[in-house]
Short mmCIF file of C-alpha atoms in Angstrom, two decimals:
data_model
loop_
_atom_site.label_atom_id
_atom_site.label_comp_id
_atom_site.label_asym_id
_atom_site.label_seq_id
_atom_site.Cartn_x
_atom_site.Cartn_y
_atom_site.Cartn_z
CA UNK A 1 185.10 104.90 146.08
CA UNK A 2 188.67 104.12 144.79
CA UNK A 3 189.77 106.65 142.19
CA UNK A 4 192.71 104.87 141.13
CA UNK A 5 192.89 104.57 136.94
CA UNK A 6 191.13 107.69 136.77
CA UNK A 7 193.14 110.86 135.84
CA UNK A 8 192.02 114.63 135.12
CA UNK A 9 190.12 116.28 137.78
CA UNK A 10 188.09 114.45 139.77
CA UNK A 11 185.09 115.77 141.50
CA UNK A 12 182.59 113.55 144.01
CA UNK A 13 180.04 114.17 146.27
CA UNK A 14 181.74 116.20 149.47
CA UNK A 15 184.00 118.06 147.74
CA UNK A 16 183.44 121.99 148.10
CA UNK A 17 182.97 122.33 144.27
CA UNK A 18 180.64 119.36 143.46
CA UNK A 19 177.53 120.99 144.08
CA UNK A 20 178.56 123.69 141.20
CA UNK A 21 180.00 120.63 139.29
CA UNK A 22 176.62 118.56 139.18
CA UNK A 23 175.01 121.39 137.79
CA UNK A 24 173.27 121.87 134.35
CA UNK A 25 172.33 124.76 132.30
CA UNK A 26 168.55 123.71 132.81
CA UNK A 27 168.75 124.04 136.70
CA UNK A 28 165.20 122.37 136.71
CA UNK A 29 167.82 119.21 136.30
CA UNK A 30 168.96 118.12 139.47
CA UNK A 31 170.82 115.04 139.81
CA UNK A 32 173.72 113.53 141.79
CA UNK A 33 176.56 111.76 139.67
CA UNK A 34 178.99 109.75 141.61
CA UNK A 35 182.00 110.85 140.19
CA UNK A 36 182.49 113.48 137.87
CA UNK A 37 185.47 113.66 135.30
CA UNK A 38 186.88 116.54 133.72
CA UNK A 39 189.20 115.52 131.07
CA UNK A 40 192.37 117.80 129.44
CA UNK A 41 193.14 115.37 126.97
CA UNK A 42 191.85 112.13 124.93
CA UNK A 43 193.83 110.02 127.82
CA UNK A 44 191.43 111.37 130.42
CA UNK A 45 188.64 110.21 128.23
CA UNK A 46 189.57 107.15 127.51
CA UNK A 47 190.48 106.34 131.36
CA UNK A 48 187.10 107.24 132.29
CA UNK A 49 185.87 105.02 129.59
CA UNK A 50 187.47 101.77 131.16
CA UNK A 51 187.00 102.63 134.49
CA UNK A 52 183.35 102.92 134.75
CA UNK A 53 183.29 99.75 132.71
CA UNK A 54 185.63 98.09 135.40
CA UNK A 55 183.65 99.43 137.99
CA UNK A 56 179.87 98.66 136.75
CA UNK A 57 179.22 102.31 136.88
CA UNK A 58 177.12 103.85 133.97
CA UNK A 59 178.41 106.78 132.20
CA UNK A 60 177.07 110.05 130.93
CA UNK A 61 179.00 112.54 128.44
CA UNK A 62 178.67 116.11 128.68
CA UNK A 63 180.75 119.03 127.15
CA UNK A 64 178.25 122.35 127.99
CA UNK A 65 175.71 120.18 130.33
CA UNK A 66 172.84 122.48 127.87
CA UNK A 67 171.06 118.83 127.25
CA UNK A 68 167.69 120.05 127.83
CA UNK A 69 166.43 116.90 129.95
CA UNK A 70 169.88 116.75 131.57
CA UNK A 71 171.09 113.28 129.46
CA UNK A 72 174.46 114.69 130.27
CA UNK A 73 174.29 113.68 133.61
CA UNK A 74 172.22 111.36 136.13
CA UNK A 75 172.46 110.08 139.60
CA UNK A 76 174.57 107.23 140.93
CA UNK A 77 176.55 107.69 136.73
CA UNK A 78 179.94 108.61 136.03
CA UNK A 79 180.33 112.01 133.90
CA UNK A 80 182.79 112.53 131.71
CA UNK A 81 182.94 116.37 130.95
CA UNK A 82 184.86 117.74 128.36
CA UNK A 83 184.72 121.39 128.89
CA UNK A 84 188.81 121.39 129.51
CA UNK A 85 189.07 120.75 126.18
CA UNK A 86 188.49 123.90 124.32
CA UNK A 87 191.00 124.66 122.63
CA UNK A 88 190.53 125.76 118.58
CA UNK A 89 193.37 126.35 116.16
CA UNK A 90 192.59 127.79 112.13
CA UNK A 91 194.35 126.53 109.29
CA UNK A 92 194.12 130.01 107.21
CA UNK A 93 196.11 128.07 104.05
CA UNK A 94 193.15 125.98 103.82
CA UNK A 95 190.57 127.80 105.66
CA UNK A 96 189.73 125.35 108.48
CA UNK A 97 189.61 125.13 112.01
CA UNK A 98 190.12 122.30 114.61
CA UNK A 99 187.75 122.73 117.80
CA UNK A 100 187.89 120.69 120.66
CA UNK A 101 184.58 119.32 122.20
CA UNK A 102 184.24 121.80 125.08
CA UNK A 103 184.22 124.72 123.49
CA UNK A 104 182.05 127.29 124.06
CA UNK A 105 180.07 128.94 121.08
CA UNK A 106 180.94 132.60 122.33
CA UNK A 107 184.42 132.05 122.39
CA UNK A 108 184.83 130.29 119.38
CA UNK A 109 182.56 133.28 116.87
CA UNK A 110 185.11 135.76 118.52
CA UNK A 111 188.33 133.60 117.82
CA UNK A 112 186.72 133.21 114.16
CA UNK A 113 185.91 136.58 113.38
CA UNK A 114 189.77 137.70 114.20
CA UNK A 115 190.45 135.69 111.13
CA UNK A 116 187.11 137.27 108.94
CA UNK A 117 185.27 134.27 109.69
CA UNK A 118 181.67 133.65 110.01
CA UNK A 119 180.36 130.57 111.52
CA UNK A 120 177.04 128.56 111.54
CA UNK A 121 176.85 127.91 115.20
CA UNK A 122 173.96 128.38 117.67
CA UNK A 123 173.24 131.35 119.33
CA UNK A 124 173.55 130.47 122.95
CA UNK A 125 177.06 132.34 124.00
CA UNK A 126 177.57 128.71 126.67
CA UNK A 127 176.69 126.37 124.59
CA UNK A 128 179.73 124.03 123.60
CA UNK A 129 180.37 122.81 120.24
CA UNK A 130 179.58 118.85 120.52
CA UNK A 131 176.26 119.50 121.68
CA UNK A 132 175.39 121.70 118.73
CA UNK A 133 176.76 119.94 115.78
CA UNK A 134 176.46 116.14 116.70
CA UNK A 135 172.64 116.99 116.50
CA UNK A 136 172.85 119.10 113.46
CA UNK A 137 173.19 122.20 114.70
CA UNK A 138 170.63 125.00 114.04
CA UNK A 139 170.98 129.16 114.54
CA UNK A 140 170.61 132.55 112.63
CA UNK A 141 173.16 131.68 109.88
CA UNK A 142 171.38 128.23 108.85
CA UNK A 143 169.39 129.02 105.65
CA UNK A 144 172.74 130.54 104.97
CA UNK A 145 175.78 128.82 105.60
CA UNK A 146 173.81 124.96 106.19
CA UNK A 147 173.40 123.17 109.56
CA UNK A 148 176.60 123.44 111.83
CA UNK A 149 177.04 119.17 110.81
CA UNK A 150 177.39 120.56 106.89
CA UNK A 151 180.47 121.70 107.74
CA UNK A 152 182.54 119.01 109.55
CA UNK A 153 185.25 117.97 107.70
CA UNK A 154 186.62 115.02 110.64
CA UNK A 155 185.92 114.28 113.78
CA UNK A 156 188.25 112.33 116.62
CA UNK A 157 186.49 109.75 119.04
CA UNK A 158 187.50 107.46 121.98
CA UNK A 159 185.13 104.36 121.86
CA UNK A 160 183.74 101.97 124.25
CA UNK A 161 187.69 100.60 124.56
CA UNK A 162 189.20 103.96 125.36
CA UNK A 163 190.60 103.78 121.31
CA UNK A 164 191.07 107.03 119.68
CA UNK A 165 189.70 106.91 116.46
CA UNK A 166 189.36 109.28 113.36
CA UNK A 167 185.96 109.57 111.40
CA UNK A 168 185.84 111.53 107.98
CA UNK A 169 184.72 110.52 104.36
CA UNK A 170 187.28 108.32 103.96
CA UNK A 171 188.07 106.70 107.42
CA UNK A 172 185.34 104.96 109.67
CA UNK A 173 182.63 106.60 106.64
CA UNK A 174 179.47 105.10 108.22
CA UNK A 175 180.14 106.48 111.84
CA UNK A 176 181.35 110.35 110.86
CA UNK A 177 177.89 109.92 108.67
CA UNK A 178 175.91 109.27 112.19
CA UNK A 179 177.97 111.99 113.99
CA UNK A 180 176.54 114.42 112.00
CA UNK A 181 172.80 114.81 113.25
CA UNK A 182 172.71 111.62 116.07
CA UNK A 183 176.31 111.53 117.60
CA UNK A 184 175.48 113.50 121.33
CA UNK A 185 176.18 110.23 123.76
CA UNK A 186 175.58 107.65 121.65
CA UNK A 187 179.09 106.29 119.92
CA UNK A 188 181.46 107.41 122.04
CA UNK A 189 183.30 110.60 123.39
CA UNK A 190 183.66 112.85 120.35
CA UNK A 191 186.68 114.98 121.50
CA UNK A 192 187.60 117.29 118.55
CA UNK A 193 186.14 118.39 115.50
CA UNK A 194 187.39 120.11 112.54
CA UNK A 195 185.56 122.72 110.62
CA UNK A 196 185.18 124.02 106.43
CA UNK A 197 185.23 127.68 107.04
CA UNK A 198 182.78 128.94 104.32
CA UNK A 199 182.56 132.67 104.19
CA UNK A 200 184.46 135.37 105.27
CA UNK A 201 182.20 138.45 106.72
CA UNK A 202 183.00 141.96 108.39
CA UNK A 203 179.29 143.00 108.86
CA UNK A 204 175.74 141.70 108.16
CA UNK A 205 172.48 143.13 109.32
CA UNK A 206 170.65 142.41 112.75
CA UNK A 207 167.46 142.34 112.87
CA UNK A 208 164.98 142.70 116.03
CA UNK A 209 161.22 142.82 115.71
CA UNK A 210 158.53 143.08 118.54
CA UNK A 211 155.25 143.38 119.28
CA UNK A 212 154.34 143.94 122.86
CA UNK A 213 150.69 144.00 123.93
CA UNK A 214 149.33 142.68 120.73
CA UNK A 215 147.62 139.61 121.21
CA UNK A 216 146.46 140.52 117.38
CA UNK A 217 149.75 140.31 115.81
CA UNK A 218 149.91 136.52 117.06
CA UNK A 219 147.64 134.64 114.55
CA UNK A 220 149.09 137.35 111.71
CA UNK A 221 152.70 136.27 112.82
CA UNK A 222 152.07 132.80 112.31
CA UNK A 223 150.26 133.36 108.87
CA UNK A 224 152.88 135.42 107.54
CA UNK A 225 155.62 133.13 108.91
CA UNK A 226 154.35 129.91 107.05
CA UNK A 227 153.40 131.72 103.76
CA UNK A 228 156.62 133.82 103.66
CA UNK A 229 159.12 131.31 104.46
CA UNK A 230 159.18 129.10 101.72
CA UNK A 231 160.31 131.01 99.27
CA UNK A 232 162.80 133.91 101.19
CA UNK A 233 166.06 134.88 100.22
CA UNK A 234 168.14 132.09 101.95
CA UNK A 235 170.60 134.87 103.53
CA UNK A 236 168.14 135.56 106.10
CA UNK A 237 167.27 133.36 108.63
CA UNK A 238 165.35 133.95 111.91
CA UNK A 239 164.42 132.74 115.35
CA UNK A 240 161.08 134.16 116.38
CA UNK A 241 157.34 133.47 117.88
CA UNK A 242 153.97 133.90 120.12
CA UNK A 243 153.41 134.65 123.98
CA UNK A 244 150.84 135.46 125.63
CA UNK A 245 150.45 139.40 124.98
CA UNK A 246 152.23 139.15 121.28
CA UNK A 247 155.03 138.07 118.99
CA UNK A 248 158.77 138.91 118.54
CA UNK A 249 161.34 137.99 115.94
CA UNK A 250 165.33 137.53 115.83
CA UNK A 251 167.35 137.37 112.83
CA UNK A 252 170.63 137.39 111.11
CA UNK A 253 170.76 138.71 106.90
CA UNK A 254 173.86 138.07 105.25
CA UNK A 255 173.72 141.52 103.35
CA UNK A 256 172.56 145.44 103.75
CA UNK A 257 169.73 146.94 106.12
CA UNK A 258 168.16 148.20 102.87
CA UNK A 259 167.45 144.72 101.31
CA UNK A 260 166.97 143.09 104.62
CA UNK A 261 163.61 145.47 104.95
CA UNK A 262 162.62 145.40 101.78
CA UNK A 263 162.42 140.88 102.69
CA UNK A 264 161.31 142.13 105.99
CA UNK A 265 158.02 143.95 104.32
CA UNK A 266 155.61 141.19 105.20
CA UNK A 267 156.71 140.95 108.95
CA UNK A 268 157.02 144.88 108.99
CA UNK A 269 153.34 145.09 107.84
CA UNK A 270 151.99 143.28 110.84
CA UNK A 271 149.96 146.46 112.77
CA UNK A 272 151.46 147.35 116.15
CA UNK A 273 155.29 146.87 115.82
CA UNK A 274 156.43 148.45 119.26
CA UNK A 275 160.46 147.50 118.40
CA UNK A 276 162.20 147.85 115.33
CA UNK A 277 166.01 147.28 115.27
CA UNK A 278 167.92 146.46 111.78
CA UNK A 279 171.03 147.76 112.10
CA UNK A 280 174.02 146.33 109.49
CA UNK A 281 176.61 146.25 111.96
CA UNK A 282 179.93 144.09 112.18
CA UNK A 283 179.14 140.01 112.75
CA UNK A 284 180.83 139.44 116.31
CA UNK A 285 178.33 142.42 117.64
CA UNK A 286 175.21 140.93 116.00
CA UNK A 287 176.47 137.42 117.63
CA UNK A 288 176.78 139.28 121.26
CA UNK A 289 173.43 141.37 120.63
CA UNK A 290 171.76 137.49 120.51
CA UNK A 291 173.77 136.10 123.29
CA UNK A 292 172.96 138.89 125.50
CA UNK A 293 169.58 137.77 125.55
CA UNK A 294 169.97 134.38 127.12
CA UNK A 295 170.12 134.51 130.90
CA UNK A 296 173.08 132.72 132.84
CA UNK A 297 171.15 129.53 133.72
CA UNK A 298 167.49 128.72 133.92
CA UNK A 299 164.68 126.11 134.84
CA UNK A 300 162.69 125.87 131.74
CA UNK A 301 161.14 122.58 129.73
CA UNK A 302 161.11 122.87 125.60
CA UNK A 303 159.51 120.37 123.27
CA UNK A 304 160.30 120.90 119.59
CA UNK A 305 158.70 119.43 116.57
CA UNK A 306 159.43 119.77 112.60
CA UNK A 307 157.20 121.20 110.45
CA UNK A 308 156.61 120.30 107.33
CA UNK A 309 153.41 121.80 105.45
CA UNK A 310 150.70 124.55 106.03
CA UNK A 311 148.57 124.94 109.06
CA UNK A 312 145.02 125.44 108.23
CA UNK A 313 143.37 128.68 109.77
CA UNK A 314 141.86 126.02 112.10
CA UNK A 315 144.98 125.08 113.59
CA UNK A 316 146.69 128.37 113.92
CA UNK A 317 143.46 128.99 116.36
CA UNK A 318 144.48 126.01 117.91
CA UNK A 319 148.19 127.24 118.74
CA UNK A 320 146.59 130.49 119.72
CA UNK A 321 144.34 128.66 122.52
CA UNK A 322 147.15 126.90 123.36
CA UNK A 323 149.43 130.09 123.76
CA UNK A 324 146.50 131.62 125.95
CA UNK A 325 146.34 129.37 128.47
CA UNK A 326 150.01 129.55 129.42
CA UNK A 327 151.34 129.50 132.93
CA UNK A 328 153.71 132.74 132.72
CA UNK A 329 152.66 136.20 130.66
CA UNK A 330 156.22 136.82 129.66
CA UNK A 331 157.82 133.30 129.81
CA UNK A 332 155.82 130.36 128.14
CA UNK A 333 155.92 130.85 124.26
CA UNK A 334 155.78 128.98 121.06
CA UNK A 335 158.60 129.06 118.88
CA UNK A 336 159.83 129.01 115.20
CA UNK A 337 163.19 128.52 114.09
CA UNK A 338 163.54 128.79 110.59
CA UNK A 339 165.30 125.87 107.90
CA UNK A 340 165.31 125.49 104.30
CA UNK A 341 167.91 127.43 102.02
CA UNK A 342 170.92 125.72 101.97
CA UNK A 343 169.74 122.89 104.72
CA UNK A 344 167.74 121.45 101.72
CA UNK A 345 171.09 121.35 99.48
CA UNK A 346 172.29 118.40 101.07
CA UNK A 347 170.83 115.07 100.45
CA UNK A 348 168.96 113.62 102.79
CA UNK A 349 171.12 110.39 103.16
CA UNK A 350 174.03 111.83 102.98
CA UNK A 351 173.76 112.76 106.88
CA UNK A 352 171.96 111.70 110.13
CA UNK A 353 170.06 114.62 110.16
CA UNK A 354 166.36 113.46 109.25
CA UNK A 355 164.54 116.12 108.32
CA UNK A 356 166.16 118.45 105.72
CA UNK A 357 162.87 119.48 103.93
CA UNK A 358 161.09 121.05 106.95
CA UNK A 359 160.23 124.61 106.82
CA UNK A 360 160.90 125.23 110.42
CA UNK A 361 161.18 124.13 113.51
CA UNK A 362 158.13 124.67 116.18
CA UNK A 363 158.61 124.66 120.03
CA UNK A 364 156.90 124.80 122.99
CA UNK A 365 158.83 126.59 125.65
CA UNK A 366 158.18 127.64 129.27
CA UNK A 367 160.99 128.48 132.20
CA UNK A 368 159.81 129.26 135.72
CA UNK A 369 161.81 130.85 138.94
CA UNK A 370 160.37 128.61 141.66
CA UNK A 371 160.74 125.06 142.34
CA UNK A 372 157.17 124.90 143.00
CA UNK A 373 156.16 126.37 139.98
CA UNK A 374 157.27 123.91 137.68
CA UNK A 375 154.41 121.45 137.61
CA UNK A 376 151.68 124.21 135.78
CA UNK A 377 154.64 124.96 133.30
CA UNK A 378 155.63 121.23 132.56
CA UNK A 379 151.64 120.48 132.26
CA UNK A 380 150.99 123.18 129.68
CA UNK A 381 154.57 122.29 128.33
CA UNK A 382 153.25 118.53 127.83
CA UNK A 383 149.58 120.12 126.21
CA UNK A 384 150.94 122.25 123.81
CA UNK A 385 153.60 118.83 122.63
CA UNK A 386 149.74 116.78 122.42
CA UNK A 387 148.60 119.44 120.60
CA UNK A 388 151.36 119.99 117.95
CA UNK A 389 152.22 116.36 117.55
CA UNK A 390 149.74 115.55 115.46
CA UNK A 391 149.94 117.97 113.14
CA UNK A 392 153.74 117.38 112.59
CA UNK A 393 156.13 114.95 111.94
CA UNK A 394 159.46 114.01 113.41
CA UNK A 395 161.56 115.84 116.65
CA UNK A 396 164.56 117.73 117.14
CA UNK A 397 166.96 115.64 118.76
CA UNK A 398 168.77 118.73 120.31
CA UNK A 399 165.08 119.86 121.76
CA UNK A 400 164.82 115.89 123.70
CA UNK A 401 161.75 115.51 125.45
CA UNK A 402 161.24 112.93 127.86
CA UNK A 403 157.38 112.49 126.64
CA UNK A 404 157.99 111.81 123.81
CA UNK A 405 156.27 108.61 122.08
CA UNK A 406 158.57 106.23 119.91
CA UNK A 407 161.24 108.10 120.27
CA UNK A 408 163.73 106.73 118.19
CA UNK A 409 161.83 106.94 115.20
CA UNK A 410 160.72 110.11 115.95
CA UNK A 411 164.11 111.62 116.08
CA UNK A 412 165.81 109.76 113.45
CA UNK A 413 162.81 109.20 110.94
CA UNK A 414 164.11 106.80 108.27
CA UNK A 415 167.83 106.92 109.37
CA UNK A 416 166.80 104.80 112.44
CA UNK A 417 167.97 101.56 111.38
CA UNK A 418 170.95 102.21 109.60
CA UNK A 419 171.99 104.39 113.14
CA UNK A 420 171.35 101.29 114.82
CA UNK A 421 173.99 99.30 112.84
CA UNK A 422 176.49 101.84 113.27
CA UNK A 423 175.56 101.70 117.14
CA UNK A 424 176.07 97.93 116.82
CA UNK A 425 179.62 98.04 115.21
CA UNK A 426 180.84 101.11 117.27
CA UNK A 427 179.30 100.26 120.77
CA UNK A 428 178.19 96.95 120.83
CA UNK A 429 178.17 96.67 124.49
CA UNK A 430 175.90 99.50 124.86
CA UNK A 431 177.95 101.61 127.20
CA UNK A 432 176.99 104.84 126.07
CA UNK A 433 173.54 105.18 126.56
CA UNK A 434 170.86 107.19 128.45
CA UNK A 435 166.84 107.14 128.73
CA UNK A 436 166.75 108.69 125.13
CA UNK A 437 169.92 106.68 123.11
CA UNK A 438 170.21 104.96 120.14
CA UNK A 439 169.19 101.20 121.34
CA UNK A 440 170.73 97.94 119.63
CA UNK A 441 169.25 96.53 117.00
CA UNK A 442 167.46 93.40 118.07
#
């Protein structure tokens, strides 16, 4: 294959580093890109850009490869990887900061929190910034500080010409509105982003709540969860949810340990708590407490649906049976991610993100070790999704699942159509796409 017009590094199949270069987070993805590019600079990009269109070749984007059904990559494509460009730079006189797309979540709370910055990122220490925010962006400061998207100020993009273009309120308005909540893949290459810095923080309290060999606390988990929820203190938000021999809980609380258990009281009341951590402890060490927790790489499937009322008693029994019937003791769960607080502040128009008056997020999530192993955990993967589809409405577009039915509409709800037109004036030829993008209108 003739390189030529391509610059940055260039990785293909035979080289000693491609088989680490093909690689995703989810190493249950395993495909073979022709050429992979890793680009230093918005020339790289843009390069890449015209020469898979010279050369017929389909392209992928990817900045952390974390795309949970690997849309970052695919056999025979061209991938145009961004990680190079990490490089982030704050504006203290006006309390901003410019991040490049590859930059990784980890790096970028530390580089923050030199300055007494918090920041509403993810909670995945590898995950790199364009992933997050271009589909929102969801972690333990959300009910907090908003959805990552709340904050972006601008955002820089090379289009399906290899142009570098600028997208803020006031410059190319209707495509910095689609960035923010259905921008991973689907305009262009997003290259850099810049950031409202919202709070300044030295310490907040972590919280960490198990309990281990209590299939009772399950079912009073989820109760508590959905009646508590609505109405708590919007400081506090939390990651938690079932397995199979109990329930666990993560969560960040923008204030003391004292007040964060007295709005704990209902989860603390569940019988059998077997771990109890809520420490108030500087910001950058609650942020590294949650990364710690995520393993290096993994093969795992996760579906994720909004929620947006009260199970009955009757269906909490039904997430229970699903929940028992998992393939792994310790690594098939069902999860809850919290919203509301200040994601409902924003109107619902004014981004791409669909669904600001959810309560939370629910997922079904199982990883396995073994490449034989994966077919129980996608099958109860894919019967917990039936089960829970029903009884919500709309997906996460940064949970993508390949089974899932209309897909477009389910990700983008009412937004759908007007994301089409902006995929019509910004990519009319359709060269970013993959199974799951934003199609033409017809």
């Amino acid at each position: 294959m003739k390189c030529k017009g391509l610059t940055g590094k260039i990785v293909v199949p035979g080289d000693p580093e491609y088989e680490q270069a093909r690689q995703e987070y989810n190493i249950a993805i395993n495909k073979y890109p022709s050429i992979i590019v890793y680009c230093f600079d918005s020339r790289d990009v843009a390069n890449a850009i015209l020469w898979s269109r010279e050369q017929g070749i389909e392209l992928r984007v990817r900045s952390g490869g974390h795309d949970y059904e690997g849309y970052s990559t695919g056999t025979c494509k061209l991938v145009i990887d961004t990680s190079p460009l990490n490089k982030m730079q704050v504006n203290t006189c006006e309390d901003t900061v410019a991040v490049q797309a590859g930059a990784r979540l980890l790096p970028l709370y530390e580089y923050l929190y030199k300055y007494g910055f918090t920041f509403p990122g993810g909670t995945c220490p590898t995950v790199a910034i364009s992933g997050l925010v271009l589909g929102g962006g969801i972690g333990l400061s959300t009910r907090y500080l908003g959805l990552t998207a709340d904050s972006l100020l601008k955002a820089t993009m090379i289009d399906f010409e290899g142009r570098q273009l600028t997208a803020d309120n006031d410059c190319n308005s209707e495509l910095f509105w689609a960035l923010k909540g259905a921008g991973g893949g689907n305009f262009g290459v997003v290259t850099e982003y810049e950031f409202q810095l919202k709070k300044k923080v030295d310490k907040i309290t972590l919280i960490q709540l198990r309990w281990d060999d209590n299939k009772a606390a399950r079912k009073k988990f989820l109760q508590v969860w959905q009646d508590w929820l609505p109405h708590l203190d919007r400081r506090l938000s939390l990651f938690g949810g079932i397995y199979k021999l109990g329930a666990w809980v993560n969560a960040f609380f923008y204030g003391t340990w004292e007040e964060a258990r007295q709005l704990l009281q209902p989860l603390l009341d569940i019988p059998g708590l077997t771990f109890e951590n809520i420490k108030y402890i500087p910001f950058i060490d609650a942020v590294k407490r949650i990364a710690a927790i995520y393993p290096k790489r993994e093969a795992f499937q996760v579906a994720g649906r909004f929620v947006q009322r009260h199970f009955s008693q009757e269906e909490l029994e039904g997430l229970i049976d699903i929940i028992d019937i998992a393939p792994s003791v310790q690594n098939s769960s069902i999860r809850v991610y919290s919203l509301g607080g200040a994601v409902r502040d924003i109107e619902a128009d004014e981004t791409a993100f669909a669904y600001r008056q959810a309560n939370y997020i629910i997922a079904v999530a199982s990883s396995w070790e073994k490449k034989n192993e994966a077919g129980p955990h996608r099958e109860w993967v894919l019967a917990g999704f039936d089960y829970i589809y029903p009884i919500t409405r709309g997906s996460y577009i940064n949970f993508p699942y390949s089974e899932t039915p209309n897909y477009q509409q389910e990700y983008y709800g009412r937004n759908l159509r007007r994301l089409q037109d902006v995929k019509k004036a910004y990519d009319p030829c359709n060269i970013f796409r993959f199974p799951q993008s934003i199609k033409l209108p017809l």
